[in-house]
Coordinates of C-alpha atoms in Angstrom, one line a residue:
M1 CA -43.7 -59.7 -2.4
S2 CA -44.4 -63.4 -2.8
A3 CA -47.6 -65.4 -3.4
S4 CA -48.5 -69.0 -3.7
I5 CA -49.4 -70.0 -7.3
A6 CA -50.7 -73.5 -7.9
S7 CA -49.0 -75.2 -10.8
K8 CA -51.0 -77.2 -13.4
D9 CA -50.4 -80.4 -11.5
G10 CA -51.7 -78.9 -8.2
V11 CA -48.3 -78.4 -6.6
V12 CA -48.0 -75.1 -4.7
E13 CA -44.8 -73.2 -5.3
N14 CA -43.4 -70.4 -3.2
D15 CA -40.1 -69.9 -5.0
R16 CA -39.4 -66.3 -6.3
H17 CA -38.6 -66.4 -10.0
H18 CA -36.1 -63.8 -11.2
H19 CA -35.3 -62.9 -14.8
H20 CA -31.7 -63.0 -13.9
D21 CA -31.8 -66.7 -12.9
H22 CA -29.9 -69.0 -15.2
H23 CA -30.9 -72.6 -15.9
T24 CA -28.0 -75.1 -16.2
V25 CA -28.2 -77.7 -18.9
E26 CA -26.5 -81.1 -18.6
V27 CA -23.8 -81.5 -21.2
D28 CA -25.1 -84.8 -22.3
A29 CA -28.7 -83.6 -22.6
V30 CA -30.2 -84.5 -26.0
A31 CA -32.1 -81.1 -26.3
T32 CA -32.8 -78.0 -24.2
P33 CA -36.3 -78.3 -22.7
A34 CA -38.7 -75.6 -23.7
P35 CA -39.4 -73.0 -21.0
T36 CA -42.7 -73.4 -19.1
P37 CA -44.5 -70.7 -17.1
D38 CA -43.8 -72.6 -13.9
T39 CA -40.1 -73.2 -14.5
D40 CA -39.1 -70.1 -16.6
P41 CA -41.9 -67.5 -16.9
V42 CA -39.4 -64.9 -18.2
G43 CA -38.4 -67.2 -21.0
V44 CA -42.0 -67.9 -22.0
I45 CA -42.7 -64.2 -22.2
E46 CA -39.5 -63.3 -24.1
A47 CA -40.4 -66.0 -26.6
A48 CA -43.9 -64.6 -26.9
L49 CA -42.6 -61.1 -27.5
L50 CA -40.8 -62.3 -30.6
R51 CA -44.1 -63.5 -32.1
L52 CA -46.1 -60.5 -30.9
A53 CA -45.0 -58.3 -33.7
D54 CA -47.0 -60.4 -36.1
D55 CA -49.7 -61.8 -33.8
V56 CA -51.6 -59.6 -31.3
G57 CA -53.3 -62.8 -30.0
V58 CA -50.1 -64.0 -28.3
L59 CA -50.9 -62.1 -25.1
A60 CA -54.1 -64.1 -24.6
E61 CA -52.4 -67.5 -24.9
E62 CA -52.8 -69.6 -21.8
D63 CA -49.1 -70.1 -21.1
V64 CA -48.3 -66.4 -21.7
V65 CA -51.0 -65.3 -19.3
R66 CA -49.9 -67.7 -16.7
A67 CA -46.3 -66.5 -17.0
F68 CA -47.3 -62.9 -16.5
T69 CA -49.5 -64.0 -13.6
I70 CA -46.6 -65.7 -11.8
L71 CA -44.3 -62.7 -12.4
K72 CA -47.0 -60.2 -11.1
A73 CA -47.3 -62.3 -7.9
T74 CA -43.6 -63.0 -7.4
D75 CA -41.5 -60.3 -9.2
L76 CA -43.5 -57.1 -9.9
P77 CA -40.7 -55.0 -11.3
T78 CA -39.9 -57.7 -13.9
Y79 CA -43.7 -58.0 -14.7
L80 CA -43.9 -54.2 -15.3
R81 CA -40.8 -54.2 -17.5
L82 CA -42.0 -57.0 -19.7
R83 CA -45.6 -55.6 -19.8
N84 CA -44.1 -52.4 -21.2
A85 CA -41.9 -54.3 -23.6
A86 CA -45.1 -56.0 -25.0
K87 CA -46.7 -52.6 -25.5
K88 CA -43.7 -51.4 -27.5
A89 CA -43.4 -54.6 -29.5
N90 CA -46.8 -54.1 -31.0
R91 CA -48.9 -51.0 -30.3
D92 CA -52.0 -52.7 -31.7
C93 CA -52.0 -55.2 -28.8
S94 CA -54.1 -54.6 -25.8
V95 CA -52.3 -54.7 -22.5
T96 CA -55.5 -53.9 -20.8
V97 CA -56.9 -57.2 -21.9
L98 CA -53.8 -58.9 -20.6
D99 CA -54.2 -57.2 -17.3
K100 CA -57.8 -58.4 -17.1
L101 CA -56.7 -62.0 -17.8
V102 CA -53.9 -61.8 -15.3
R103 CA -56.2 -60.4 -12.6
A104 CA -58.7 -63.2 -13.2
E105 CA -56.0 -65.7 -12.5
L106 CA -55.0 -64.0 -9.2
P107 CA -57.1 -64.4 -6.0
G108 CA -58.8 -61.3 -4.7
S109 CA -59.7 -59.6 -8.0
D110 CA -60.8 -56.0 -7.5
D111 CA -64.1 -54.7 -9.0
D112 CA -62.9 -51.1 -9.1
S113 CA -59.8 -52.1 -11.1
S114 CA -62.0 -54.1 -13.4
T115 CA -64.2 -51.0 -14.0
L116 CA -61.1 -48.9 -14.5
D117 CA -59.8 -51.3 -17.2
E118 CA -63.2 -51.4 -18.9
L119 CA -63.4 -47.6 -19.0
V120 CA -59.9 -47.2 -20.4
A121 CA -60.6 -50.0 -23.0
L122 CA -63.9 -48.5 -24.1
A123 CA -62.3 -45.0 -24.5
R124 CA -59.3 -46.3 -26.4
A125 CA -61.5 -48.4 -28.7
Q126 CA -63.8 -45.5 -29.5
C127 CA -61.6 -42.4 -29.6
Q128 CA -58.1 -41.3 -30.7
L129 CA -55.9 -39.9 -28.0
H130 CA -53.5 -37.0 -28.8
H131 CA -51.9 -34.0 -27.2
D132 CA -51.5 -30.3 -28.0
A133 CA -48.3 -28.2 -28.0
D134 CA -48.6 -27.7 -24.3
R135 CA -48.8 -31.4 -23.7
N136 CA -52.5 -31.3 -22.7
A137 CA -54.2 -34.6 -23.6
V138 CA -56.9 -34.3 -26.3
A139 CA -59.5 -36.9 -27.3
V140 CA -60.8 -37.0 -30.9
I141 CA -64.1 -39.1 -31.0
P142 CA -65.3 -40.1 -34.5
M143 CA -69.0 -40.7 -34.7
P144 CA -71.3 -41.7 -37.6
S145 CA -72.7 -38.2 -38.0
R146 CA -70.0 -36.0 -36.5
R147 CA -66.6 -35.8 -34.9
E148 CA -66.2 -34.5 -31.4
V149 CA -63.0 -33.1 -29.9
W150 CA -62.5 -32.7 -26.1
R151 CA -59.7 -32.1 -23.8
V152 CA -59.3 -35.3 -21.7
Y153 CA -59.5 -33.2 -18.5
S154 CA -62.9 -31.6 -19.4
S155 CA -66.4 -32.0 -18.3
G156 CA -67.4 -32.7 -21.9
F157 CA -65.1 -35.7 -22.3
E158 CA -66.0 -37.0 -18.8
D159 CA -69.7 -36.8 -19.7
W160 CA -69.1 -38.7 -22.9
L161 CA -67.1 -41.4 -21.1
R162 CA -69.8 -41.9 -18.5
A163 CA -72.5 -42.1 -21.2
T164 CA -70.4 -44.6 -23.2
Y165 CA -69.9 -46.8 -20.1
W166 CA -73.6 -46.6 -19.2
R167 CA -74.6 -47.7 -22.7
A168 CA -72.2 -50.7 -22.5
K169 CA -72.8 -51.8 -18.9
E170 CA -75.8 -49.8 -17.6
M171 CA -73.7 -48.9 -14.6
G172 CA -72.4 -45.7 -13.1
V173 CA -68.8 -44.9 -12.5
P174 CA -67.4 -44.0 -9.0
E175 CA -65.6 -40.7 -8.9
T176 CA -62.3 -42.1 -7.9
T177 CA -62.4 -44.7 -10.7
M178 CA -63.3 -41.9 -13.2
K179 CA -60.3 -39.8 -12.0
S180 CA -58.0 -42.8 -12.4
A181 CA -59.4 -43.5 -15.9
L182 CA -58.9 -39.9 -17.0
A183 CA -55.3 -39.9 -15.7
T184 CA -54.6 -43.1 -17.6
L185 CA -56.1 -41.8 -20.8
A186 CA -54.3 -38.5 -20.4
A187 CA -51.0 -40.3 -20.0
A188 CA -51.7 -42.3 -23.2
G189 CA -52.5 -39.2 -25.2
I190 CA -49.4 -37.4 -24.0
N191 CA -46.9 -40.3 -24.4
D192 CA -48.3 -42.3 -27.2
G193 CA -50.5 -39.8 -29.2
D194 CA -49.5 -37.4 -31.9
E195 CA -49.3 -33.6 -31.3
I196 CA -52.3 -31.8 -32.9
E197 CA -53.4 -28.2 -33.0
V198 CA -56.6 -27.4 -31.2
H199 CA -58.7 -24.3 -31.7
V200 CA -61.6 -22.5 -30.0
R201 CA -64.4 -20.9 -32.0
A202 CA -62.3 -19.6 -34.9
A203 CA -59.3 -20.7 -36.9
R204 CA -57.3 -19.7 -40.0
C205 CA -57.6 -22.2 -42.9
D206 CA -55.9 -22.0 -46.2
D207 CA -57.3 -18.9 -48.0
G208 CA -60.1 -18.2 -45.5
Y209 CA -61.3 -18.8 -42.0
L210 CA -63.3 -21.5 -40.1
I211 CA -65.9 -20.6 -37.5
D212 CA -67.2 -23.3 -35.1
L213 CA -71.0 -23.2 -34.8
A214 CA -70.7 -25.1 -31.5
D215 CA -73.9 -26.9 -32.3
E216 CA -74.8 -30.5 -31.5
Q217 CA -73.7 -31.7 -34.9
W218 CA -70.3 -30.1 -34.5
Q219 CA -70.6 -28.2 -37.7
A220 CA -68.4 -25.3 -38.8
I221 CA -68.6 -22.5 -41.4
H222 CA -65.8 -22.1 -43.9
V223 CA -65.5 -18.5 -45.2
T224 CA -63.3 -17.7 -48.2
P225 CA -63.1 -14.8 -50.7
Q226 CA -65.4 -16.9 -53.0
G227 CA -68.2 -17.3 -50.4
W228 CA -69.1 -19.3 -47.3
R229 CA -70.5 -22.7 -46.6
V230 CA -71.5 -25.0 -43.7
V231 CA -69.2 -28.0 -43.3
N232 CA -70.2 -31.1 -41.4
E233 CA -66.6 -32.0 -40.4
S234 CA -64.1 -29.2 -39.9
P235 CA -60.7 -29.7 -41.4
V236 CA -59.2 -28.3 -38.2
Y237 CA -59.8 -29.5 -34.6
F238 CA -62.3 -27.4 -32.7
T239 CA -62.9 -28.0 -29.0
R240 CA -65.3 -26.4 -26.6
T241 CA -65.7 -25.1 -23.0
P242 CA -68.7 -25.9 -20.8
S243 CA -70.1 -22.3 -21.1
M244 CA -70.0 -22.0 -24.9
R245 CA -73.4 -21.9 -26.7
P246 CA -74.1 -22.4 -30.4
L247 CA -74.1 -19.7 -33.1
P248 CA -77.3 -19.5 -35.1
M249 CA -77.5 -21.5 -38.3
P250 CA -77.2 -18.7 -41.0
A251 CA -80.3 -18.0 -43.1
A252 CA -80.3 -18.5 -46.8
N253 CA -80.7 -14.8 -47.4
G254 CA -78.6 -12.5 -45.2
D255 CA -79.2 -8.9 -44.2
V256 CA -76.7 -7.4 -41.9
G257 CA -78.6 -4.1 -41.9
L258 CA -81.1 -5.6 -39.5
L259 CA -78.5 -5.5 -36.8
W260 CA -79.0 -1.8 -36.3
Q261 CA -82.7 -2.4 -35.3
H262 CA -81.5 -4.4 -32.3
T263 CA -78.5 -2.3 -31.2
N264 CA -78.0 1.4 -30.2
I265 CA -74.9 1.9 -32.4
P266 CA -75.0 5.5 -33.9
A267 CA -74.9 5.6 -37.7
H268 CA -71.4 7.1 -37.9
S269 CA -69.9 4.3 -35.8
R270 CA -71.4 1.4 -37.6
V271 CA -68.6 1.2 -40.2
M272 CA -66.2 0.8 -37.2
V273 CA -68.2 -1.9 -35.4
L274 CA -68.7 -4.2 -38.5
P275 CA -64.9 -4.7 -39.0
W276 CA -64.5 -5.3 -35.3
L277 CA -67.1 -8.1 -35.5
L278 CA -65.4 -9.7 -38.5
D279 CA -61.9 -9.3 -36.9
C280 CA -63.1 -11.4 -34.0
F281 CA -63.0 -14.4 -36.4
R282 CA -59.4 -13.7 -37.4
P283 CA -57.1 -15.3 -34.7
D284 CA -54.0 -14.7 -36.9
T285 CA -54.2 -10.9 -36.4
P286 CA -54.2 -8.7 -33.2
F287 CA -57.7 -8.0 -31.9
P288 CA -58.9 -4.4 -31.3
V289 CA -60.9 -3.8 -28.0
L290 CA -64.5 -2.5 -28.4
E291 CA -65.5 0.1 -25.8
L292 CA -69.2 1.0 -25.5
V293 CA -69.8 4.1 -23.4
G294 CA -73.1 5.7 -22.6
E295 CA -75.4 7.0 -19.9
Q296 CA -77.9 4.9 -18.1
G297 CA -80.7 4.0 -20.5
S298 CA -78.4 3.9 -23.6
A299 CA -78.9 0.1 -24.0
K300 CA -75.2 -0.6 -23.5
S301 CA -75.7 -4.1 -22.1
T302 CA -78.4 -5.0 -24.7
T303 CA -76.1 -3.8 -27.5
Q304 CA -73.1 -5.8 -26.1
S305 CA -75.2 -9.0 -25.7
V306 CA -76.4 -8.7 -29.3
L307 CA -72.9 -8.2 -30.7
R308 CA -71.5 -11.1 -28.6
S309 CA -74.3 -13.4 -29.8
L310 CA -72.9 -13.0 -33.4
V311 CA -69.4 -14.0 -32.3
D312 CA -69.3 -16.2 -29.2
P313 CA -72.6 -16.9 -27.5
N314 CA -72.1 -17.9 -23.9
K315 CA -74.0 -19.1 -20.9
V316 CA -73.1 -15.8 -19.2
M317 CA -73.0 -13.2 -22.0
L318 CA -71.8 -10.3 -19.8
R319 CA -69.7 -10.4 -16.7
G320 CA -69.0 -8.0 -13.9
R321 CA -65.7 -6.2 -13.2
P322 CA -62.7 -8.6 -12.8
K323 CA -61.1 -8.4 -9.3
T324 CA -57.6 -9.3 -10.4
V325 CA -55.4 -9.7 -13.5
E326 CA -55.6 -13.4 -13.1
D327 CA -59.4 -13.2 -13.4
V328 CA -59.0 -11.6 -16.8
F329 CA -56.9 -14.5 -18.1
V330 CA -59.0 -17.2 -16.5
A331 CA -62.0 -15.7 -18.4
A332 CA -60.0 -15.6 -21.6
A333 CA -59.0 -19.3 -21.1
N334 CA -62.7 -20.3 -20.9
N335 CA -64.2 -17.9 -23.5
W336 CA -63.4 -16.8 -27.0
L337 CA -64.8 -13.3 -26.5
V338 CA -64.0 -11.6 -23.2
S339 CA -66.9 -9.5 -22.2
Y340 CA -67.3 -7.2 -19.2
E341 CA -70.1 -4.7 -18.4
N342 CA -70.9 -1.8 -16.1
L343 CA -67.2 -1.0 -15.5
S344 CA -66.6 2.1 -13.4
G345 CA -62.9 1.9 -13.9
L346 CA -60.0 -0.5 -14.4
T347 CA -56.6 -0.6 -12.6
P348 CA -53.5 0.1 -14.6
E349 CA -52.6 -3.6 -14.3
Q350 CA -56.0 -4.7 -15.7
Q351 CA -55.7 -2.3 -18.6
D352 CA -52.3 -3.7 -19.3
A353 CA -53.8 -7.2 -19.2
F354 CA -56.4 -6.2 -21.9
C355 CA -53.5 -4.9 -24.0
T356 CA -51.8 -8.3 -23.7
L357 CA -55.0 -10.1 -24.6
A358 CA -55.5 -8.0 -27.7
T359 CA -52.0 -8.7 -29.2
G360 CA -51.3 -12.1 -27.5
G361 CA -49.5 -12.9 -24.3
G362 CA -49.9 -14.6 -21.0
F363 CA -50.1 -14.5 -17.3
A364 CA -47.9 -16.6 -15.0
S365 CA -48.2 -17.4 -11.3
R366 CA -46.9 -20.0 -9.0
Q367 CA -48.4 -23.4 -9.5
L368 CA -50.6 -24.4 -6.6
Y369 CA -49.1 -27.0 -4.2
T370 CA -45.6 -26.6 -5.7
N371 CA -42.6 -24.6 -4.5
G372 CA -41.3 -23.2 -7.7
E373 CA -43.2 -24.2 -10.9
E374 CA -45.2 -21.7 -12.8
H375 CA -48.8 -22.0 -14.0
V376 CA -48.9 -20.1 -17.3
M377 CA -52.0 -19.0 -19.1
E378 CA -51.2 -17.8 -22.6
T379 CA -53.9 -16.6 -25.0
K380 CA -55.1 -13.9 -27.4
R381 CA -58.8 -12.9 -27.4
P382 CA -61.1 -10.2 -28.7
V383 CA -62.5 -8.0 -25.9
V384 CA -65.6 -5.8 -25.4
L385 CA -66.2 -3.5 -22.5
N386 CA -68.9 -1.1 -21.5
G387 CA -69.4 1.6 -18.9
I388 CA -71.0 4.9 -18.1
A389 CA -67.6 6.6 -18.1
V390 CA -64.6 6.0 -20.4
V391 CA -62.9 2.8 -19.2
A392 CA -59.7 2.8 -21.3
T393 CA -57.6 5.6 -19.9
R394 CA -54.0 4.4 -20.4
P395 CA -52.4 5.3 -23.8
D396 CA -51.4 1.7 -24.6
L397 CA -55.0 0.5 -24.3
I398 CA -56.5 3.5 -26.0
D399 CA -54.3 2.8 -29.0
R400 CA -56.1 -0.6 -29.3
V401 CA -59.7 0.6 -28.5
I402 CA -62.6 1.2 -30.9
H403 CA -64.5 3.7 -28.9
V404 CA -68.3 4.1 -29.5
D405 CA -70.5 6.6 -27.7
L406 CA -74.1 5.3 -27.4
P407 CA -76.8 7.9 -27.4
T408 CA -79.5 7.9 -24.7
I409 CA -82.8 6.3 -25.8
P410 CA -85.9 8.5 -25.3
A411 CA -88.5 7.1 -22.9
D412 CA -91.1 6.8 -25.7
A413 CA -88.7 4.7 -27.8
R414 CA -87.9 2.0 -25.3
R415 CA -89.0 -1.6 -25.8
D416 CA -89.5 -4.2 -23.1
D417 CA -87.1 -7.2 -22.8
A418 CA -89.5 -9.8 -24.1
D419 CA -90.1 -8.0 -27.4
T420 CA -86.5 -7.2 -27.8
H421 CA -85.5 -10.9 -27.2
A422 CA -88.1 -12.3 -29.5
G423 CA -87.2 -9.8 -32.3
W424 CA -83.6 -10.7 -32.1
E425 CA -84.3 -14.4 -32.1
R426 CA -86.2 -13.9 -35.3
D427 CA -83.6 -11.7 -37.1
Q428 CA -80.3 -13.2 -35.8
P429 CA -79.9 -15.9 -38.5
K430 CA -80.4 -13.3 -41.2
V431 CA -77.9 -10.9 -39.6
F432 CA -75.4 -13.7 -39.1
A433 CA -75.7 -14.7 -42.8
G434 CA -75.3 -11.1 -43.8
L435 CA -72.2 -10.8 -41.7
L436 CA -70.7 -13.9 -43.4
D437 CA -71.6 -12.4 -46.8
L438 CA -69.7 -9.2 -45.8
F439 CA -66.8 -11.2 -44.4
S440 CA -66.4 -13.0 -47.7
A441 CA -66.7 -9.8 -49.8
A442 CA -64.1 -8.1 -47.5
L443 CA -61.7 -11.0 -47.9
A444 CA -62.0 -10.7 -51.7
I445 CA -61.2 -7.0 -51.6
L446 CA -58.5 -7.2 -48.9
P447 CA -55.5 -8.0 -51.2
T448 CA -56.1 -4.8 -53.1
V449 CA -55.9 -2.6 -50.0
K450 CA -52.5 -0.9 -49.5
L451 CA -52.0 1.4 -46.6
T452 CA -49.1 3.9 -46.9
Q453 CA -49.6 5.2 -43.4
K454 CA -50.9 2.9 -40.6
Q455 CA -52.3 3.2 -37.1
R456 CA -51.2 0.9 -34.4
M457 CA -53.9 -1.6 -35.1
A458 CA -53.0 -1.8 -38.8
D459 CA -54.6 -5.2 -39.4
Y460 CA -57.9 -4.0 -38.2
E461 CA -57.5 -0.8 -40.2
R462 CA -56.8 -2.7 -43.4
L463 CA -59.8 -5.0 -42.9
G464 CA -61.9 -2.0 -42.1
E465 CA -61.0 -0.4 -45.4
A466 CA -61.9 -3.6 -47.2
V467 CA -65.2 -3.8 -45.3
A468 CA -66.0 -0.1 -46.1
R469 CA -65.4 -0.6 -49.8
A470 CA -67.6 -3.7 -49.8
L471 CA -70.3 -1.5 -48.2
G472 CA -69.9 1.1 -51.0
F473 CA -67.7 3.7 -49.2
A474 CA -65.1 5.6 -51.2
P475 CA -61.5 4.3 -50.9
G476 CA -59.7 6.0 -48.0
E477 CA -62.9 7.1 -46.3
F478 CA -62.7 4.5 -43.6
Q479 CA -59.0 5.2 -42.9
Q480 CA -59.8 8.9 -42.4
Q481 CA -62.6 8.1 -40.0
Y482 CA -60.4 5.7 -38.1
A483 CA -57.6 8.3 -37.9
D484 CA -60.1 10.7 -36.4
L485 CA -61.1 8.1 -33.9
V486 CA -57.5 7.4 -32.9
R487 CA -56.9 11.2 -32.4
A488 CA -60.0 11.5 -30.2
G489 CA -58.7 8.6 -28.2
I490 CA -55.4 10.4 -27.7
D491 CA -57.2 13.5 -26.4
R492 CA -59.1 11.3 -23.9
A493 CA -55.8 9.8 -22.7
L494 CA -54.2 13.2 -22.1
E495 CA -57.3 14.6 -20.5
S496 CA -57.3 11.9 -17.8
N497 CA -53.5 12.2 -17.1
A498 CA -52.4 14.7 -14.4
V499 CA -48.9 15.2 -15.9
A500 CA -50.5 15.9 -19.4
Q501 CA -52.8 18.4 -17.8
A502 CA -49.9 20.3 -16.2
L503 CA -47.8 20.0 -19.3
D504 CA -50.6 21.5 -21.4
K505 CA -50.8 24.5 -19.1
Y506 CA -47.1 25.0 -19.2
L507 CA -46.9 24.7 -23.0
A508 CA -49.9 27.1 -23.4
D509 CA -47.8 29.9 -21.9
R510 CA -44.9 29.3 -24.3
I511 CA -44.3 31.0 -27.6
L512 CA -44.1 28.7 -30.6
P513 CA -41.9 27.0 -31.7
I514 CA -41.3 25.2 -28.4
N515 CA -37.8 24.0 -27.7
W516 CA -37.3 23.1 -24.0
Q517 CA -34.4 21.0 -22.7
G518 CA -33.4 20.1 -19.1
T519 CA -33.4 17.5 -16.4
A520 CA -36.5 15.6 -15.2
G521 CA -36.0 17.3 -11.8
Q522 CA -36.1 20.8 -13.4
L523 CA -39.3 19.8 -15.4
Y524 CA -40.8 18.4 -12.2
D525 CA -40.3 21.7 -10.4
L526 CA -41.8 23.6 -13.4
L527 CA -44.9 21.5 -13.7
N528 CA -45.5 21.3 -9.9
T529 CA -46.3 25.0 -9.8
H530 CA -49.5 24.5 -12.0
S531 CA -52.8 23.8 -10.3
I532 CA -54.2 20.3 -11.0
P533 CA -57.7 19.4 -10.0
D534 CA -56.9 15.8 -9.1
R535 CA -53.3 15.1 -7.9
S536 CA -54.0 11.6 -6.7
S537 CA -52.0 10.2 -9.7
W538 CA -49.3 13.0 -9.6
P539 CA -45.8 11.5 -9.6
R540 CA -44.0 11.8 -6.3
S541 CA -40.5 12.2 -7.7
P542 CA -38.6 13.2 -10.9
K543 CA -38.2 9.5 -11.7
G544 CA -42.0 9.1 -11.5
L545 CA -42.4 12.0 -13.8
A546 CA -39.9 10.4 -16.3
D547 CA -42.0 7.2 -16.3
Q548 CA -45.2 9.3 -17.0
L549 CA -43.4 11.1 -19.8
R550 CA -42.5 7.9 -21.5
R551 CA -46.2 6.8 -21.4
I552 CA -47.6 10.1 -22.8
A553 CA -44.8 10.7 -25.4
P554 CA -46.6 8.7 -28.2
A555 CA -49.8 10.7 -27.7
Y556 CA -48.0 14.0 -27.8
R557 CA -46.1 13.0 -30.8
A558 CA -49.4 12.4 -32.6
K559 CA -50.3 16.0 -31.6
G560 CA -47.1 17.4 -33.1
I561 CA -45.0 17.7 -29.9
D562 CA -41.9 15.6 -29.5
I563 CA -40.9 14.5 -26.0
T564 CA -37.5 12.8 -26.1
H565 CA -35.3 11.3 -23.5
L566 CA -31.7 12.3 -24.3
G567 CA -29.9 10.1 -21.7
H568 CA -28.3 10.9 -18.4
S569 CA -25.9 13.7 -17.3
R570 CA -24.2 14.5 -14.0
D571 CA -27.3 16.5 -13.0
G572 CA -29.8 13.8 -13.9
A573 CA -31.9 12.4 -16.8
L574 CA -32.1 14.9 -19.7
W575 CA -35.3 15.5 -21.6
R576 CA -36.2 17.6 -24.6
I577 CA -39.7 19.0 -25.6
T578 CA -40.0 20.4 -29.1
T579 CA -42.7 21.1 -31.6
Q580 CA -42.6 19.0 -34.8
K581 CA -43.3 20.1 -38.3
Q582 CA -47.0 19.6 -39.0
H583 CA -47.8 17.3 -41.9
A584 CA -51.2 16.7 -43.3
T585 CA -52.4 13.2 -42.7
P586 CA -53.3 11.7 -46.1
P587 CA -55.7 8.8 -46.2
G588 CA -52.8 6.6 -47.2
V589 CA -54.8 4.2 -49.3
S590 CA -54.1 3.2 -52.8
H591 CA -57.2 4.1 -54.8
T592 CA -58.1 0.9 -56.5
S593 CA -61.4 0.8 -58.2
V594 CA -63.3 -2.1 -56.7
G595 CA -67.0 -2.5 -57.0
G596 CA -68.8 -2.6 -53.6
I597 CA -72.1 -3.8 -52.4
R598 CA -74.1 -1.9 -49.8
Y599 CA -75.2 -4.2 -46.9
G600 CA -77.9 -2.2 -45.1
E601 CA -77.7 1.5 -44.2
H602 CA -74.4 2.3 -42.5
K603 CA -73.8 5.9 -43.3

C-alpha cells in the first residue's frame, strides 16, 4: 500500500520507505546528516526508542509522529513492528495516544476508530487489567469508596465502560465498537496483566473465610475463630454474575433460632441443616447436597428459598429440572448455590453431575464453531434439591446427601405469601448475624474435633460436630445422628435398586453366615428367578449385573455384607458374597470438654 504524504516544504512524495534501505554517505562528508521523517522515518523512530525509556513524551514529538505516519501509509508491517517496540520499551507510554496523533495526520480519519481508542484509553486509565488461571481477562476498578472486579467479557464491565464513556463524552457507544474495545482490553489483560485469583461469593482467607455481600458498596464479611466483621475492601478478589443479589447486612444482635419460624425443618434435622448452611461458605472442602423431600403443602419451596437467601440470593431463587448435564454445569458457572425444585426424578448422568459438583470437577464438550477444541466448565458448588419423592437414588449421590423429610403443614397453620415474605424480610438480618456468630464459634471449636471413624463427607461431619458442640450438644452426638442419616440413605438406595431387591430376597432364604462364590453368570441366573415389581432397570446380561454389583457393594458393606470381585476365570468373572463380622459403630469423637452456646432451640 502506498499513499501520498506531503513533506514540510510542500513536495509530494510517493516513494516507499523500507527499514532495510541503506543510505550511502560520501567519504569526504564532514558529518553524517541527522535522519528526518521524510528521508529516514525508521531512523527517526529508532533514535526515539532509545530516549523513550526515560521520557514517555517522546511519542508525541512532531518528528516522531510524522515518521510513524509515513510508515503507516507506506510500510504497514514496519509501522506495526516499531509500534510494538515502543510499547515494550516503556509500558507507561500510551500507544493509543500515538495512534490518535497518527490518524489525525492521515486523510480520512475514522470516527469509529476514534471512539474505540477513546474507550480503550478511558478503561486503561481507570482500571487495572489482569487475567485468571484460565486466561480469562479480569478488570479491577479502584473507586473512591469501593473496588469493583469484573470479568472483561461480562455485562457488569460493559455497563461500567458505557457509563464511563457517557460521563466523559455524553455519547453512546455502537455495539460493534464496544465489541472491539472489549476484545482489545481482554487482549491487554491476558498478555500484559498479572495472573490473579478470582472468587465468587465465598473464599478461604488466612485463618477464616470471606463472604461477598454482593452489595453496591462491594463489601465483604471476614469470619474467623475470634469473630466476624464487615470489611469495605476484601483482601481477595470477588467478582459477580448478573443474576446475583446481595446478602442482608447482618444485624448487631444475631438470633439463628428465628430461622425455624420461617422454614419447615423438623426439630431433629436442624442440627444437620445448620452445618450445611455454614459449609456452603467453605470452598476449600467438598460440599454436601441438601435434599428436601415432602408432600404437597410441606413448604418445600419456601424453605428452600429461605435457606438460599442466607447463602446466595439470586434473581431466580429456584429453578426447574435441568434438561441435560450441561445445563447443570452452566447453572453452576453462573450461581454459587445450585438450586432446583419440584424434581420428580433425575437421570443417572444428572445424579453423577451433582456428585461431581459436590467434590469438584468439570464438564467438557466440543467448542462451538471449531472442529476439535473443547469447551470445559470446571467448578465446585453447593447444591440443594427438593421433590415430593426421593431424588437421590444412586449410591454415589446418596453418600453426599443430607436428606430432610419435611412434615405436611396443617391447613389451619398455613400463612399467606405476603405475611411470610414480610416476616422473613424483618428477621433475615438477625438470622444471618446469628449464623455468622455460629460460624465463628464452630471455627474456634473445629481444631479440637478429632474423628476416629469418618463418613464419606468427613469435612462436613467434622464441621457438624463443631457446630453441635457450639449449640450445646454432647460430644459425639452429632456424629451418631449423622451415621444414622447415612445408614437410612443406604437403605433408600437399596430399596430403589432392582438388583438389590432380588439379592435381598435371595439372601433372606440363606442360613447365616453367608458365603457364596461363583461367576456373574451363575448369580444372574439365581437372581433372575426372583420376582421383582419393576424390572425396567434390571440388567440385561451378566456384565450388566457385575456393573450393578460394583455400585451397590459399598452400601451392602455398610450393612455387614461383603460383595467382592475376585477376578476372572475361564468360566467368567468371579464374585464372592459373605457376611462380615459385626462391629459396633462408636461415635468416633475424642471427648474434649469445650463450652458451648445454645443458639435457639435445635433439639
